[in-house]
Tab-separated table of C-alpha atoms in Angstrom:
chain	number	residue	atom	x	y	z
V	1	UNK	CA	5.259	16.873	-4.279
V	2	UNK	CA	2.822	19.667	-3.539
V	3	UNK	CA	-0.929	19.174	-3.421
V	4	UNK	CA	-3.427	22.012	-3.710
V	5	UNK	CA	-6.967	21.154	-2.735
V	6	UNK	CA	-9.992	23.253	-3.617
V	7	UNK	CA	-13.733	23.000	-3.423
V	8	UNK	CA	-15.777	22.099	-0.415
V	9	UNK	CA	-18.275	24.254	1.398
V	10	UNK	CA	-21.703	24.066	2.956
V	11	UNK	CA	-24.538	22.181	1.263
V	12	UNK	CA	-27.873	20.730	2.243
V	13	UNK	CA	-28.416	16.993	2.392
V	14	UNK	CA	-29.023	15.620	-1.066
V	15	UNK	CA	-26.890	18.269	-2.687
V	16	UNK	CA	-23.606	18.037	-4.550
V	17	UNK	CA	-20.085	19.355	-4.225
V	18	UNK	CA	-16.925	18.906	-6.261
V	19	UNK	CA	-13.424	18.778	-4.808
V	20	UNK	CA	-10.275	19.173	-6.847
V	21	UNK	CA	-6.676	18.271	-6.026
V	22	UNK	CA	-3.841	19.605	-8.181
V	23	UNK	CA	-0.489	17.872	-7.834
V	24	UNK	CA	2.785	19.531	-8.774
V	25	UNK	CA	6.470	18.908	-8.321
V	26	UNK	CA	7.988	15.484	-8.797
V	27	UNK	CA	4.843	13.659	-9.817
V	28	UNK	CA	6.089	11.567	-12.726
V	29	UNK	CA	5.859	7.796	-12.573
V	30	UNK	CA	3.169	5.462	-11.353
V	31	UNK	CA	1.247	6.911	-8.439
V	32	UNK	CA	-2.062	7.014	-6.652
V	33	UNK	CA	-3.955	10.059	-5.436
V	34	UNK	CA	-6.681	9.674	-2.889
V	35	UNK	CA	-9.190	11.709	-0.965
V	36	UNK	CA	-9.442	11.117	2.769
V	37	UNK	CA	-11.764	12.692	5.285
V	38	UNK	CA	-11.840	13.206	9.008
V	39	UNK	CA	-15.206	13.739	10.621
V	40	UNK	CA	-15.719	15.264	14.070
V	41	UNK	CA	-14.316	12.875	16.637
V	42	UNK	CA	-13.411	10.318	13.997
V	43	UNK	CA	-10.224	8.952	12.523
V	44	UNK	CA	-9.114	9.918	9.060
V	45	UNK	CA	-10.514	7.471	6.504
V	46	UNK	CA	-10.158	6.811	2.809
V	47	UNK	CA	-13.032	8.125	0.720
V	48	UNK	CA	-11.807	7.332	-2.800
V	49	UNK	CA	-8.557	6.888	-4.677
V	50	UNK	CA	-7.397	6.621	-8.262
V	51	UNK	CA	-4.064	5.515	-9.660
V	52	UNK	CA	-2.166	6.247	-12.851
V	53	UNK	CA	-3.866	3.306	-14.559
V	54	UNK	CA	-7.237	4.877	-13.720
V	55	UNK	CA	-7.977	2.075	-11.300
V	56	UNK	CA	-10.292	3.279	-8.520
V	57	UNK	CA	-11.189	2.406	-4.965
V	58	UNK	CA	-14.140	3.690	-2.930
V	59	UNK	CA	-15.246	3.455	0.659
V	60	UNK	CA	-18.430	1.394	0.906
V	61	UNK	CA	-20.248	4.376	2.381
V	62	UNK	CA	-19.780	6.493	-0.772
V	63	UNK	CA	-20.161	3.914	-3.527
V	64	UNK	CA	-22.778	5.001	-6.030
V	65	UNK	CA	-22.716	8.587	-4.769
V	66	UNK	CA	-19.133	9.777	-5.256
V	67	UNK	CA	-17.033	9.619	-8.421
V	68	UNK	CA	-13.291	10.129	-8.563
V	69	UNK	CA	-11.606	11.084	-11.812
V	70	UNK	CA	-8.252	12.165	-13.108
V	71	UNK	CA	-7.398	14.499	-15.986
V	72	UNK	CA	-5.474	13.331	-19.044
V	73	UNK	CA	-2.193	14.713	-17.724
V	74	UNK	CA	-2.810	12.847	-14.502
V	75	UNK	CA	-2.013	15.742	-12.224
V	76	UNK	CA	-5.502	16.835	-11.216
V	77	UNK	CA	-7.895	14.572	-9.397
V	78	UNK	CA	-11.530	15.528	-8.886
V	79	UNK	CA	-14.031	14.073	-6.471
V	80	UNK	CA	-17.646	14.598	-7.507
V	81	UNK	CA	-19.866	14.144	-4.476
V	82	UNK	CA	-23.602	13.687	-5.092
V	83	UNK	CA	-26.495	12.809	-2.807
V	84	UNK	CA	-24.527	14.151	0.139
V	85	UNK	CA	-25.489	13.099	3.647
V	86	UNK	CA	-24.802	14.770	6.995
V	87	UNK	CA	-22.404	11.944	7.809
V	88	UNK	CA	-20.226	13.054	4.888
V	89	UNK	CA	-19.335	16.133	6.926
V	90	UNK	CA	-15.654	16.509	7.682
V	91	UNK	CA	-12.338	17.890	6.558
V	92	UNK	CA	-11.265	16.378	3.264
V	93	UNK	CA	-7.599	15.902	2.393
V	94	UNK	CA	-5.938	14.711	-0.788
V	95	UNK	CA	-2.949	12.429	-0.593
V	96	UNK	CA	-0.217	11.355	-3.001
V	97	UNK	CA	1.478	7.984	-2.868
V	98	UNK	CA	4.155	6.580	-5.161
V	99	UNK	CA	3.206	3.333	-6.864
V	100	UNK	CA	-0.171	1.991	-8.005
V	101	UNK	CA	-1.429	0.695	-4.666
V	102	UNK	CA	-4.479	2.384	-3.168
V	103	UNK	CA	-4.381	0.394	0.037
V	104	UNK	CA	-2.383	2.900	2.011
V	105	UNK	CA	-1.555	6.563	2.048
V	106	UNK	CA	1.664	8.256	1.043
V	107	UNK	CA	3.668	10.939	2.813
V	108	UNK	CA	2.268	13.895	0.871
V	109	UNK	CA	-0.887	15.672	1.991
V	110	UNK	CA	-2.744	18.686	0.713
V	111	UNK	CA	-4.308	21.208	3.010
V	112	UNK	CA	-7.717	20.173	4.226
V	113	UNK	CA	-10.942	21.538	2.848
V	114	UNK	CA	-14.111	21.598	4.923
V	115	UNK	CA	-17.269	19.895	3.715
V	116	UNK	CA	-20.383	20.492	5.779
V	117	UNK	CA	-23.677	18.820	4.951
V	118	UNK	CA	-26.693	20.138	6.814
V	119	UNK	CA	-29.773	18.030	7.444
């Protein structure tokens, strides 16, 4: 499985950004794709995830501000980030895991994309 992440950038607080993760390779079957982030001096944490059934999971800190979605083919997952805060700053990674569970991450990671929110 290969994951290609795009999007990210620099935005002022209150602004919006959209990240996209395109999965290719052996991606058939039930799976979950998630976005994780790692802020400066922090551990990597789950931001949002979506599985093949279109079930979703969000970190409490982004609920109501971020929306994760998946295209009809199921191979591209977007993360719409609105009302961004400086604490959303970090490197964002997409992750692929076999199976429907969104409680843990799988072995496949995309390259990170930097999100910087200025105050």
